[in-house]
Amino acid sequence: MMNFSFSEEQEMLRKMVRSFVDKEIIPNIGEWDANQHFERNIMKRMADLDLMGVCIPEEYGGSGMDYNSLAIVCEELERGDTAYRTAVSVHTGLNSMTLLQWGNEEQKQKYLVPQAKGEKVGAFGLTEPNAGSDVAALQTTAVKDGDDYILNGSKTWISLCDVADNFLVFAYTDKSKKHHGISCFIVERTMPGFSSKAIKGKLGIRAGNTGELFFDNVRVPKENLVGQEGEGFKIAMAALDNGRFTVAAGACGTIMACLEESVKYCHERRTFGKEIGKHQLVQQMIAKMEAGLQMSRLLVFKAGWLKNKGARNTRETSLAKWQACDFALQAANDAVQIHGAYGYSNEYPVERFLRNAKAPVIYEGTREIHTIMQGEYVLGYREDKPLSKMLPAWPYEASKQEIIH
Ligand SMILES: Cc1cc2nc3c(=O)[nH]c(=O)nc-3n(C[C@H](O)[C@H](O)[C@H](O)COP(=O)(O)OP(=O)(O)OC[C@H]3O[C@@H](n4cnc5c(N)ncnc54)[C@H](O)[C@@H]3O)c2cc1C
């Protein structure tokens, strides 16, 4: 049976995150954005509110809620600003959920539990100066040396680069095997030879922390290899199924914010003797935002429903991410249009929404990559094979952790 309603717990979660965003993010975000300031205290507050491990099982320090609850958190956070939703995307979506799916018990206890509790922050290092969409072009290497691997190379455009304690880092253990020669490691900030540097001057998400990671002979114990040697590409793609889900949900939050601000302005601003909301061409922009929001949410929550069932959802998540981010960028563009010249200044938040809405169309698979994926699925050129380890279904049952070989 189809059920489109949220549970009481999910409604309470939404209310709680909304109130937090209204009180602690929205009043300050204009200043943080203008100063390119990442407010670390917000991460601490999110940890206090148990928002750092919403869908991680209680056994592993999380709240044990379902995957659509994570989507609700992301929607509400991005209604305030993209920066803190991005933080949850990398911490929970790309890092913690990957440990839940692929990590062994020791790795879960050592890294997942403190991350889910919000005591430690996780991030995800895949992109390099010469490897974005083309992941196999990465150049970072991991060479076995006794009981350790020695990592050398660099990453760029990494969210939470100066903030995270632990990073999932992808490196070649055997370049000759191409995709099958990439491996995934947990790297701690405190490991000698690791350093990071923020990128300044970004178009948007200016209140977010994004930048470079450097590995200069970083010695990583073999216990920190996630999965098997050579499984890194598969792990990275599976991680993106979760990260993209959070990005898509966040895009719905951007549209919500655009609608709120635009509807308010439509009632305030008058031209030709009436509220601008009474002009049909303005109504058309509002109607398109509403349509984009409703369609995106259906795609997002369907992807979350598949995750809850423990089913493969790469195709549905890609579609949700592509469409929701495109709708959000269009909504932000129209929100500025509705505000006229005032929308072009930081007197109103819509110019920030427009600057913020561009990055999600680029990261976690560009619009073009998702378009190609969807075309290939429909034409029968792409098919998802079962993974050796699936994201656990919700509710979590340790005994049901399925291993398909
Ligand atoms: C704010 C921000 C935060 C980020 N955070 C992270 C993070 O935490 N971790 C991380 O690993 N990365 C992160 N990234 C990096 C992001 O994932 C990459 O930028 C993205 O994958 C695109 O790679 P690229 O920038 O190298 O573009 P490229 O891959 O060089 O693409 C350039 C252009 O060519 C197009 N293109 C490329 N290949 C094809 C093709 N086959 N067919 C058609 N068109 C194509 C692209 O769509 C794009 O328009 C972040 C980026 C930003 C902007």
Coordinates of C-alpha atoms and ligand atoms in Angstrom, one line a residue:
M1 CA 0.0 0.0 0.0
M2 CA 1.2 3.5 -0.7
N3 CA 1.6 5.8 2.3
F4 CA 2.5 9.4 1.7
S5 CA 2.3 10.6 5.3
F6 CA 5.1 11.2 7.7
S7 CA 5.2 9.6 11.2
E8 CA 4.6 11.6 14.3
E9 CA 8.4 11.2 15.1
Q10 CA 9.3 12.6 11.7
E11 CA 6.9 15.6 12.1
M12 CA 8.5 16.3 15.5
L13 CA 12.0 16.0 14.0
R14 CA 11.0 18.5 11.3
K15 CA 9.6 20.9 13.8
M16 CA 12.7 20.7 16.0
V17 CA 15.1 21.3 13.1
R18 CA 13.0 24.2 11.8
S19 CA 13.0 25.9 15.1
F20 CA 16.8 25.4 15.5
V21 CA 17.4 26.8 12.0
D22 CA 15.0 29.8 12.6
K23 CA 16.7 30.6 15.9
E24 CA 20.4 29.8 15.4
I25 CA 21.1 29.9 11.6
I26 CA 18.8 32.3 9.8
P27 CA 19.6 35.3 12.1
N28 CA 23.3 34.9 11.6
I29 CA 23.8 33.4 8.2
G30 CA 24.0 36.7 6.2
E31 CA 27.0 37.8 8.3
W32 CA 28.7 34.3 8.2
D33 CA 28.2 34.2 4.4
A34 CA 29.6 37.7 3.9
N35 CA 32.6 36.9 6.0
Q36 CA 33.2 33.4 4.5
H37 CA 32.9 32.2 8.1
F38 CA 32.1 28.6 9.0
E39 CA 30.6 28.6 12.4
R40 CA 31.9 25.4 14.2
N41 CA 29.5 26.0 17.1
I42 CA 26.6 25.1 14.8
M43 CA 28.1 21.6 14.4
K44 CA 28.3 21.3 18.2
R45 CA 24.7 22.4 18.5
M46 CA 23.6 19.9 15.8
A47 CA 25.4 17.2 17.8
D48 CA 23.5 18.3 21.0
L49 CA 20.3 17.9 19.1
D50 CA 21.3 14.4 17.8
L51 CA 21.4 15.5 14.2
M52 CA 24.7 14.1 13.4
G53 CA 23.6 10.4 13.2
V54 CA 19.9 10.6 12.6
C55 CA 19.7 7.4 10.5
I56 CA 22.6 5.6 12.1
P57 CA 21.3 2.6 14.2
E58 CA 21.2 3.1 18.0
E59 CA 23.7 0.2 18.3
Y60 CA 26.2 2.5 16.6
G61 CA 25.5 5.7 18.5
G62 CA 22.9 7.2 16.2
S63 CA 19.2 8.0 16.6
G64 CA 18.0 4.9 14.8
M65 CA 15.5 6.8 12.6
D66 CA 14.8 5.9 9.0
Y67 CA 16.5 7.3 5.9
N68 CA 13.7 9.6 5.1
S69 CA 14.2 11.3 8.5
L70 CA 17.7 12.2 7.3
A71 CA 16.0 13.7 4.2
I72 CA 13.8 15.8 6.5
V73 CA 16.8 17.1 8.4
C74 CA 18.5 18.0 5.1
E75 CA 15.4 19.8 3.8
E76 CA 15.1 21.9 6.9
L77 CA 18.8 22.7 7.2
E78 CA 19.0 23.9 3.7
R79 CA 16.0 26.1 4.2
G80 CA 18.4 28.0 6.3
D81 CA 21.5 27.7 4.3
T82 CA 23.3 25.2 2.1
A83 CA 26.5 25.2 4.2
Y84 CA 25.2 23.1 7.1
R85 CA 23.2 20.8 5.0
T86 CA 26.4 20.1 3.1
A87 CA 28.1 19.4 6.4
V88 CA 25.5 16.7 7.2
S89 CA 25.7 15.4 3.6
V90 CA 29.4 14.7 3.9
H91 CA 29.5 13.7 7.6
T92 CA 26.5 11.4 7.6
G93 CA 25.7 10.7 3.9
L94 CA 29.1 10.2 2.5
N95 CA 31.1 9.1 5.5
S96 CA 29.1 7.6 8.3
M97 CA 26.7 5.7 6.1
T98 CA 29.6 4.4 4.1
L99 CA 31.1 3.0 7.4
L100 CA 27.8 1.5 8.2
Q101 CA 27.6 -0.2 4.8
W102 CA 31.2 -1.2 4.3
G103 CA 33.1 -0.9 7.5
N104 CA 34.0 -3.9 9.7
E105 CA 33.0 -4.1 13.3
E106 CA 36.2 -2.6 14.6
Q107 CA 36.0 0.4 12.2
K108 CA 32.3 0.9 13.2
Q109 CA 33.2 1.0 16.9
K110 CA 36.2 3.2 16.5
Y111 CA 34.9 5.7 13.9
L112 CA 31.2 5.3 13.3
V113 CA 30.1 5.4 16.9
P114 CA 31.8 8.8 17.8
Q115 CA 30.7 10.3 14.5
A116 CA 27.1 9.2 15.0
K117 CA 27.2 10.7 18.4
G118 CA 28.6 13.9 17.0
E119 CA 31.8 13.7 19.0
K120 CA 33.9 13.4 15.9
V121 CA 33.3 14.8 12.4
G122 CA 33.7 12.8 9.2
A123 CA 34.3 13.9 5.6
F124 CA 34.9 12.5 2.1
G125 CA 37.9 13.0 -0.1
L126 CA 37.4 11.7 -3.6
T127 CA 37.9 14.8 -5.9
E128 CA 41.5 15.8 -7.0
P129 CA 42.8 18.7 -9.1
N130 CA 42.7 16.5 -12.2
A131 CA 39.9 14.0 -11.2
G132 CA 36.3 15.1 -10.7
S133 CA 33.7 13.4 -12.9
D134 CA 36.5 11.1 -14.1
V135 CA 37.2 9.4 -10.8
A136 CA 39.7 6.9 -12.3
A137 CA 42.0 9.8 -13.2
L138 CA 42.9 10.3 -9.6
Q139 CA 46.6 10.3 -8.7
T140 CA 46.8 9.8 -5.0
T141 CA 48.6 6.6 -4.2
A142 CA 48.7 4.2 -1.3
V143 CA 51.7 1.9 -1.1
K144 CA 51.8 -1.1 1.2
D145 CA 54.7 -0.9 3.7
G146 CA 54.6 -3.6 6.4
D147 CA 51.4 -3.3 8.3
D148 CA 50.7 0.2 6.9
Y149 CA 49.9 2.0 3.7
I150 CA 51.8 5.1 2.8
L151 CA 49.6 7.8 1.2
N152 CA 50.8 10.5 -1.1
G153 CA 48.9 13.0 -3.1
S154 CA 46.2 15.7 -2.7
K155 CA 42.5 16.2 -2.9
T156 CA 40.6 19.4 -3.6
W157 CA 37.1 20.8 -3.2
I158 CA 36.7 18.8 0.0
S159 CA 33.8 19.9 2.3
L160 CA 34.8 20.3 5.9
C161 CA 38.5 20.1 5.0
D162 CA 39.6 22.1 8.1
V163 CA 36.9 20.8 10.4
A164 CA 36.6 17.0 10.0
D165 CA 38.5 14.7 12.3
N166 CA 38.3 11.7 9.9
F167 CA 38.3 11.4 6.2
L168 CA 37.4 8.6 3.8
V169 CA 40.2 8.9 1.2
F170 CA 40.4 7.2 -2.1
A171 CA 43.8 6.2 -3.5
Y172 CA 45.3 3.9 -6.0
T173 CA 46.8 0.7 -4.6
D174 CA 47.3 -0.6 -8.1
K175 CA 47.1 1.9 -11.0
S176 CA 47.4 -0.8 -13.6
K177 CA 43.9 -2.2 -12.6
K178 CA 42.3 1.2 -13.3
H179 CA 38.9 1.4 -11.4
H180 CA 39.6 -1.9 -9.8
G181 CA 42.9 -0.6 -8.4
I182 CA 41.3 2.1 -6.2
S183 CA 41.1 1.5 -2.4
C184 CA 39.3 3.4 0.4
F185 CA 41.1 4.4 3.6
I186 CA 40.1 6.1 6.9
V187 CA 42.6 8.9 7.4
E188 CA 42.7 10.8 10.7
R189 CA 43.6 14.5 10.7
T190 CA 46.2 13.9 13.4
M191 CA 48.2 11.4 11.3
P192 CA 51.6 12.9 10.6
G193 CA 52.0 14.2 7.0
F194 CA 48.3 15.3 6.7
S195 CA 47.4 18.9 6.2
S196 CA 44.4 20.9 4.8
K197 CA 43.7 24.4 3.4
A198 CA 40.4 26.2 2.8
I199 CA 39.5 27.7 -0.6
K200 CA 38.4 31.3 -0.4
G201 CA 36.4 33.3 -2.9
K202 CA 33.7 30.7 -3.7
L203 CA 30.6 31.9 -5.6
G204 CA 28.3 30.3 -3.0
I205 CA 28.2 28.2 0.2
R206 CA 30.5 30.9 1.5
A207 CA 29.6 30.0 5.1
G208 CA 30.8 26.5 4.3
N209 CA 34.3 25.1 4.7
T210 CA 35.7 23.6 1.5
G211 CA 39.2 23.1 0.4
E212 CA 42.3 21.0 -0.2
L213 CA 43.8 18.0 1.6
F214 CA 47.5 17.1 1.3
F215 CA 49.0 13.7 2.1
D216 CA 52.8 13.7 2.5
N217 CA 53.9 10.2 3.3
V218 CA 50.9 9.7 5.6
R219 CA 51.2 6.3 7.3
V220 CA 47.8 4.7 7.6
P221 CA 47.5 1.3 9.4
K222 CA 46.1 -1.5 7.4
E223 CA 43.2 -1.7 9.8
N224 CA 42.0 1.5 8.2
L225 CA 41.4 0.0 4.8
V226 CA 37.7 0.0 4.2
G227 CA 36.4 -3.1 2.4
Q228 CA 39.0 -5.0 0.3
E229 CA 41.9 -3.6 -1.7
G230 CA 40.5 -2.6 -5.1
E231 CA 36.9 -2.1 -3.8
G232 CA 37.4 1.7 -3.5
F233 CA 35.6 2.7 -6.7
K234 CA 32.5 0.6 -5.8
I235 CA 32.6 2.1 -2.3
A236 CA 32.8 5.6 -3.6
M237 CA 29.9 5.1 -5.9
A238 CA 27.8 3.5 -3.2
A239 CA 28.7 6.5 -0.9
L240 CA 27.4 8.8 -3.6
D241 CA 24.0 7.1 -3.6
N242 CA 23.7 8.3 0.0
G243 CA 25.3 11.7 -0.4
R244 CA 23.2 12.5 -3.5
F245 CA 20.1 11.6 -1.6
T246 CA 20.9 14.3 1.0
V247 CA 21.8 16.8 -1.7
A248 CA 18.4 16.2 -3.4
A249 CA 16.6 16.6 -0.1
G250 CA 18.5 19.8 0.7
A251 CA 17.5 21.2 -2.8
C252 CA 13.9 20.9 -1.7
G253 CA 14.8 23.1 1.3
T254 CA 16.2 25.7 -1.1
I255 CA 12.9 25.7 -3.0
M256 CA 11.0 26.0 0.3
A257 CA 13.1 29.0 1.2
C258 CA 12.6 30.6 -2.2
L259 CA 8.9 30.1 -2.0
E260 CA 8.7 31.6 1.5
E261 CA 10.7 34.7 0.6
S262 CA 9.0 35.2 -2.7
V263 CA 5.4 34.7 -1.4
K264 CA 6.2 37.3 1.3
Y265 CA 7.6 39.8 -1.2
C266 CA 4.7 39.2 -3.6
H267 CA 2.3 40.4 -1.0
E268 CA 4.5 43.4 0.1
R269 CA 5.6 44.8 -3.2
R270 CA 3.0 46.7 -5.4
T271 CA 3.3 47.8 -9.0
F272 CA 0.6 49.2 -11.3
G273 CA -1.8 49.5 -8.3
K274 CA -1.7 45.9 -7.1
E275 CA 0.5 43.4 -5.3
I276 CA 3.0 41.9 -7.7
G277 CA 1.5 38.4 -6.8
K278 CA -1.6 39.5 -8.7
H279 CA 0.4 39.6 -12.0
Q280 CA 0.1 36.3 -13.8
L281 CA 3.7 36.2 -14.9
V282 CA 4.8 36.4 -11.3
Q283 CA 2.3 33.7 -10.4
Q284 CA 3.8 31.5 -13.1
M285 CA 7.2 31.7 -11.3
I286 CA 5.6 30.8 -8.0
A287 CA 3.7 28.0 -9.6
K288 CA 6.9 26.6 -11.1
M289 CA 8.6 26.7 -7.7
E290 CA 5.7 24.8 -6.2
A291 CA 5.7 22.2 -8.9
G292 CA 9.4 21.8 -8.6
L293 CA 9.2 21.3 -4.9
Q294 CA 6.4 18.8 -5.0
M295 CA 8.0 16.7 -7.8
S296 CA 11.4 16.8 -6.2
R297 CA 10.0 15.6 -2.8
L298 CA 8.2 12.7 -4.4
L299 CA 11.5 11.6 -6.0
V300 CA 13.5 12.1 -2.8
F301 CA 11.1 10.3 -0.5
K302 CA 10.8 7.4 -3.0
A303 CA 14.6 7.0 -3.0
G304 CA 14.5 7.0 0.8
W305 CA 11.7 4.4 0.8
L306 CA 13.9 2.2 -1.3
K307 CA 16.8 2.7 1.1
N308 CA 14.5 1.8 4.0
K309 CA 13.7 -1.5 2.2
G310 CA 17.4 -2.2 1.7
A311 CA 17.0 -2.1 -2.1
R312 CA 19.5 -0.7 -4.6
N313 CA 18.5 2.9 -5.5
T314 CA 21.3 4.3 -7.6
R315 CA 19.0 5.1 -10.5
E316 CA 16.2 6.7 -8.4
T317 CA 18.7 8.7 -6.3
S318 CA 20.5 10.0 -9.4
L319 CA 17.1 11.1 -10.9
A320 CA 16.1 12.8 -7.6
K321 CA 19.4 14.6 -7.3
W322 CA 19.5 15.8 -10.9
Q323 CA 15.9 17.0 -10.9
A324 CA 15.8 18.5 -7.4
C325 CA 19.0 20.5 -7.9
D326 CA 17.9 21.8 -11.3
F327 CA 14.5 22.8 -9.9
A328 CA 16.3 24.5 -6.9
L329 CA 18.6 26.5 -9.2
Q330 CA 15.6 27.6 -11.3
A331 CA 13.6 28.5 -8.2
A332 CA 16.5 30.6 -6.8
N333 CA 16.9 32.4 -10.1
D334 CA 13.1 33.1 -10.2
A335 CA 13.2 34.2 -6.6
V336 CA 15.7 36.9 -7.5
Q337 CA 13.6 37.9 -10.5
I338 CA 10.5 38.3 -8.3
H339 CA 12.5 40.6 -6.0
G340 CA 13.6 42.8 -8.9
A341 CA 16.6 45.0 -8.1
Y342 CA 16.2 44.3 -4.4
G343 CA 16.9 40.6 -5.1
Y344 CA 20.2 41.6 -6.6
S345 CA 21.5 42.8 -3.3
N346 CA 22.2 41.1 0.0
E347 CA 19.4 43.1 1.6
Y348 CA 17.3 40.0 0.9
P349 CA 18.5 36.4 1.2
V350 CA 17.4 35.3 -2.3
E351 CA 20.8 36.4 -3.9
R352 CA 22.5 33.9 -1.4
F353 CA 20.0 31.2 -2.4
L354 CA 21.0 31.7 -6.1
R355 CA 24.7 31.6 -5.4
N356 CA 24.3 28.6 -3.1
A357 CA 22.1 26.7 -5.6
K358 CA 24.8 26.4 -8.2
A359 CA 27.2 24.1 -6.4
P360 CA 24.7 21.2 -5.9
V361 CA 24.3 21.1 -9.7
I362 CA 28.1 20.5 -9.9
Y363 CA 28.9 18.3 -6.9
E364 CA 28.1 14.7 -6.3
G365 CA 27.7 14.2 -10.1
T366 CA 27.3 17.1 -12.3
R367 CA 24.0 17.7 -14.1
E368 CA 25.6 16.3 -17.3
I369 CA 26.7 13.1 -15.5
H370 CA 23.2 12.5 -14.1
T371 CA 21.6 13.2 -17.5
I372 CA 23.9 10.6 -19.1
M373 CA 23.2 8.1 -16.4
Q374 CA 19.4 8.4 -16.9
G375 CA 19.7 8.2 -20.6
E376 CA 21.9 5.1 -20.3
Y377 CA 19.4 3.4 -17.9
V378 CA 16.5 4.0 -20.2
L379 CA 18.4 2.8 -23.3
G380 CA 19.6 -0.4 -21.5
Y381 CA 23.3 0.6 -21.5
R382 CA 23.5 0.8 -17.7
E383 CA 22.3 -1.7 -15.2
D384 CA 23.0 -1.9 -11.4
K385 CA 24.4 -5.2 -10.2
P386 CA 23.9 -6.3 -6.6
L387 CA 26.6 -4.9 -4.3
S388 CA 28.7 -7.2 -2.0
K389 CA 27.4 -5.1 0.9
M390 CA 24.1 -3.2 0.8
L391 CA 23.1 -0.3 3.0
P392 CA 21.2 -2.0 5.8
A393 CA 17.4 -1.8 5.6
W394 CA 15.4 0.1 8.2
P395 CA 14.6 -0.8 11.0
Y396 CA 18.2 -2.1 11.5
E397 CA 18.6 -5.7 12.5
A398 CA 22.2 -6.7 13.0
S399 CA 21.3 -10.4 12.2
K400 CA 19.9 -9.3 8.9
Q401 CA 23.1 -7.7 7.6
E402 CA 23.0 -9.3 4.2
I403 CA 26.1 -10.2 2.4
I404 CA 25.5 -10.9 -1.3
H405 CA 28.5 -12.3 -3.2
Ligands
LIG1 C1 31.2 23.5 -2.9 C2 31.7 22.1 -3.3 C3 31.9 21.1 -2.4 C4 32.5 19.9 -2.8 N1 32.7 18.9 -1.8 C5 33.3 17.8 -2.2 C6 33.6 16.8 -1.2 O1 33.3 16.9 0.0 N2 34.3 15.7 -1.6 C7 34.7 15.5 -2.9 O2 35.3 14.4 -3.1 N3 34.4 16.4 -3.8 C8 33.7 17.5 -3.5 N4 33.4 18.5 -4.5 C9 33.9 18.3 -5.9 C10 32.8 17.8 -6.8 O3 32.3 16.6 -6.5 C11 33.4 17.9 -8.3 O4 33.6 19.3 -8.5 C12 32.5 17.3 -9.3 O5 32.5 15.9 -9.2 C13 32.8 17.7 -10.7 O6 34.2 17.5 -11.0 P1 35.0 18.7 -11.6 O7 34.8 20.0 -10.9 O8 36.4 18.2 -11.7 O9 34.5 18.9 -13.1 P2 34.8 18.1 -14.4 O10 34.7 16.6 -14.1 O11 36.2 18.6 -14.9 O12 33.7 18.6 -15.4 C14 33.8 19.9 -16.1 C15 32.6 20.0 -17.0 O13 32.6 18.9 -18.0 C16 31.4 18.2 -17.9 N5 31.7 16.8 -18.2 C17 32.7 16.0 -17.6 N6 32.6 14.8 -18.1 C18 31.6 14.7 -19.0 C19 31.0 13.7 -19.8 N7 31.5 12.5 -19.8 N8 30.0 14.1 -20.6 C20 29.5 15.3 -20.6 N9 30.0 16.3 -19.8 C21 31.0 16.0 -19.0 C22 30.9 18.4 -16.5 O14 29.5 18.1 -16.4 C23 31.2 19.8 -16.2 O15 30.3 20.6 -16.8 C24 32.8 19.7 -4.1 C25 32.6 20.7 -5.1 C26 32.1 21.9 -4.7 C27 31.8 23.0 -5.7

